[in-house]
N, CA, C and O of each residue as an XYZ file, in Angstrom:
260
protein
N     -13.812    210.728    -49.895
C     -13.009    209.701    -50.523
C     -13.749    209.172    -51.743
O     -14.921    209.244    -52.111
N     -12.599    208.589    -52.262
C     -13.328    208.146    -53.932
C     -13.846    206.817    -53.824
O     -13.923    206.213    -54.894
N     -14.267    206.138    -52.669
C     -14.359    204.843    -52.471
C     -12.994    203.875    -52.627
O     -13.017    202.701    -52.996
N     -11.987    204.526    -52.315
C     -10.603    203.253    -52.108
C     -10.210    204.321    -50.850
O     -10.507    205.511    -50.751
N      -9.388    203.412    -49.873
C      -8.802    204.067    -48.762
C      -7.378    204.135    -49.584
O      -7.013    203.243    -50.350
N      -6.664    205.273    -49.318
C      -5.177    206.122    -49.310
C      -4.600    205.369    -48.043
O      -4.986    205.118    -46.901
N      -3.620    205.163    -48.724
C      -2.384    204.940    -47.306
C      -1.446    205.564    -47.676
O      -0.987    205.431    -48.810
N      -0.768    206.705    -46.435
C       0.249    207.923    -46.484
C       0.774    207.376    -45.885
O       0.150    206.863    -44.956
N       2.396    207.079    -45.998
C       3.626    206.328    -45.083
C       4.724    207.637    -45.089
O       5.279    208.069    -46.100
N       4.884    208.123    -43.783
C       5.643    209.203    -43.765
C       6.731    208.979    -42.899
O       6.428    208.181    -42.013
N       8.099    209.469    -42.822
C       9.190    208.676    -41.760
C       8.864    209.604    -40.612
O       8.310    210.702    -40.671
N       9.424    208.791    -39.303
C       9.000    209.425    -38.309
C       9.861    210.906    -37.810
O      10.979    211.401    -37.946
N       8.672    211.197    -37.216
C      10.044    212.865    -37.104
C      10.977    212.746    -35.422
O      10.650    212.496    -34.262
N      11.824    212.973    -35.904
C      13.158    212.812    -34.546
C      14.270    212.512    -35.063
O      15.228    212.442    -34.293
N      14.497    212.231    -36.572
C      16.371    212.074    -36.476
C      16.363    210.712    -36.935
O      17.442    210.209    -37.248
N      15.187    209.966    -37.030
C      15.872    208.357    -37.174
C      16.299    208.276    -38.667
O      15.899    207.225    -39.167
N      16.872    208.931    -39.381
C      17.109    208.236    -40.811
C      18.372    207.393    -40.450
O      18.940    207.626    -39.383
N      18.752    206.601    -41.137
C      20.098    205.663    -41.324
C      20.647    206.372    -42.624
O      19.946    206.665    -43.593
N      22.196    206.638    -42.490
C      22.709    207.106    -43.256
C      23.980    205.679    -43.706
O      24.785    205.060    -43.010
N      23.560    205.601    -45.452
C      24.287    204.510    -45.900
C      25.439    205.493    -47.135
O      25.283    205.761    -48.326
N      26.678    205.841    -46.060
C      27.784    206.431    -46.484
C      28.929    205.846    -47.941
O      29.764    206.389    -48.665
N      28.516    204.866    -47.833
C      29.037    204.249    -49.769
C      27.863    204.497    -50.976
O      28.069    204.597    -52.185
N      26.354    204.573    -50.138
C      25.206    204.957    -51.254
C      25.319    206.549    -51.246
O      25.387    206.908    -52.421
N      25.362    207.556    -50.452
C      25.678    208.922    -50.257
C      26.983    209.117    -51.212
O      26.974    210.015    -52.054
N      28.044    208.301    -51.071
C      29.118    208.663    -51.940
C      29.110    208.464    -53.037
O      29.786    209.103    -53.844
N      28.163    207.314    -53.389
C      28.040    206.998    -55.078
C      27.036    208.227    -55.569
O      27.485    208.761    -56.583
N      25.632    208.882    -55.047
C      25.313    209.255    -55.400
C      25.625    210.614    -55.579
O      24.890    211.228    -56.352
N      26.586    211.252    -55.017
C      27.347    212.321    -54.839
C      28.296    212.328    -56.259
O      28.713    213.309    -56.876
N      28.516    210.650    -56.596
C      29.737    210.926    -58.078
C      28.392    211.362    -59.185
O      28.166    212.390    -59.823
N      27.841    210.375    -59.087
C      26.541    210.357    -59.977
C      26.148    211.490    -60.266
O      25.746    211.737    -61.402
N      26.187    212.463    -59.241
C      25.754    213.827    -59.757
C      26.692    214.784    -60.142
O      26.253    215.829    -60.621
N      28.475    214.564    -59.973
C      29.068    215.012    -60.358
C      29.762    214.628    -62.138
O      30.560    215.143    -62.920
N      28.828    213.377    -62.084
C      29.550    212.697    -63.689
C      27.904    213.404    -64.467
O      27.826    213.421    -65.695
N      26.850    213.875    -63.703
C      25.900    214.109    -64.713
C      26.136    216.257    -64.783
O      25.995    217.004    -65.751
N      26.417    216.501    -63.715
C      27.387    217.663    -64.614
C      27.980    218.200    -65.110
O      28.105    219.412    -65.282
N      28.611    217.100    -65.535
C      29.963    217.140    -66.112
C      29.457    216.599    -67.524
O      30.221    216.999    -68.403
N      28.656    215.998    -67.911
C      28.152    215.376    -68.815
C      26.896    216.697    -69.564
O      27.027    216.878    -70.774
N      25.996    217.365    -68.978
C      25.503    218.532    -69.246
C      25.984    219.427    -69.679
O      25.437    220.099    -70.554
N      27.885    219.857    -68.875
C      28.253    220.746    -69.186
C      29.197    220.946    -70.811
O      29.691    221.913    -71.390
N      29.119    219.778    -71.038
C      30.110    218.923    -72.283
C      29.241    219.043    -73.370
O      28.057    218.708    -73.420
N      30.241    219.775    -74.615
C      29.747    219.784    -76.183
C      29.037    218.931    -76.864
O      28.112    218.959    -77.676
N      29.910    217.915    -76.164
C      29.731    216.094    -76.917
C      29.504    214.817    -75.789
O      29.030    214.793    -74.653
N      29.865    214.170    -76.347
C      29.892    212.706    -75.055
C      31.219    213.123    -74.758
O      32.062    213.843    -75.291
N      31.095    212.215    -73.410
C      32.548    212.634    -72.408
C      33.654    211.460    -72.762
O      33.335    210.292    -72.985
N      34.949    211.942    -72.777
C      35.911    210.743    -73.342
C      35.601    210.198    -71.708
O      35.048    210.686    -70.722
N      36.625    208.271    -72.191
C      36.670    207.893    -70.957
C      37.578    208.235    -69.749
O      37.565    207.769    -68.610
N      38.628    209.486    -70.498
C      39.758    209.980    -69.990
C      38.717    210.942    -68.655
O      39.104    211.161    -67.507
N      37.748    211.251    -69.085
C      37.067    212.165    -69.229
C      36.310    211.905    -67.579
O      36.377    212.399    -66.454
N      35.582    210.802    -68.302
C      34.790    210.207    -67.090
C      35.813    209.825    -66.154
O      35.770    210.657    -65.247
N      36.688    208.997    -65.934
C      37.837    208.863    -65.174
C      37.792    209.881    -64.582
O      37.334    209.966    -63.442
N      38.248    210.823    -65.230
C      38.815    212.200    -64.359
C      37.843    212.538    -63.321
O      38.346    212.806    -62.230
N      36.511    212.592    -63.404
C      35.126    212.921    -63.052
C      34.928    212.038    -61.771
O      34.779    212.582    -60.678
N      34.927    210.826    -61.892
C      35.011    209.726    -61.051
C      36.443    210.084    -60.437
O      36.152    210.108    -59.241
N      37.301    210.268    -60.480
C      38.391    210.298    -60.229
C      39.013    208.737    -59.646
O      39.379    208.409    -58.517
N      38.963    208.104    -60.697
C      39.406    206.900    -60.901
C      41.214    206.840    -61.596
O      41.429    207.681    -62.469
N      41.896    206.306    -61.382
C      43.156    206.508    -61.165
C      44.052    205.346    -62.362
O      45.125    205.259    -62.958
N      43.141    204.828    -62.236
C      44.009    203.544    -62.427
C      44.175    203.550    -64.161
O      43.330    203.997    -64.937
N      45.634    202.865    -64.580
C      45.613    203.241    -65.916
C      44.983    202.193    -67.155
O      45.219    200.987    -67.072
N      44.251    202.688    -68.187
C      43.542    201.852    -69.148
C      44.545    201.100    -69.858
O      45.644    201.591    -70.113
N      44.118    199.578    -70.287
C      45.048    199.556    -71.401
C      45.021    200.006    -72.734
O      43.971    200.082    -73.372
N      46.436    200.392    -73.311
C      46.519    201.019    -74.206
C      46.341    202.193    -74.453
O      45.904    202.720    -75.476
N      46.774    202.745    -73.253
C      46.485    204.427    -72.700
C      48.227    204.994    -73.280
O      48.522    206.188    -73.242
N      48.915    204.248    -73.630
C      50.372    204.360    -74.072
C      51.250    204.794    -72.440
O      52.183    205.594    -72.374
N      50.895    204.341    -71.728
C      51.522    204.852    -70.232
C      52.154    203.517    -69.673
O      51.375    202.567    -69.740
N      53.105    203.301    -69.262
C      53.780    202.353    -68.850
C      54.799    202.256    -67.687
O      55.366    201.189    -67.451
């Protein structure tokens, strides 16, 4: 040792993780809006990102009524 003690914190092995299913789902868009964003010429319209997110709802001034 270099003269400081290391502390290694490792999770325990058996299964205990907690699964937080709205953070799993956000991070699941997150990686689908950053390939979608890689795969793109330019910046992504917001039509764009919407679509990606698959967010529904209409913008104003989208001319849709």
């Amino acid at each position: 040792m270099t003269g400081r003690d290391e502390v290694m914190c490792v999770a325990p092995v058996g299964g205990t993780a907690v699964q937080d299913h709205v953070a799993l789902a956000e991070i699941e868009l997150c990686g689908d809006l950053i390939i979608a964003a890689s795969a793109a010429r330019g910046r992504l319209s917001l039509e764009s990102i919407d679509e990606v997110l698959r967010v529904s709802e209409e913008r104003p001034g989208s001319g849709a009524q």
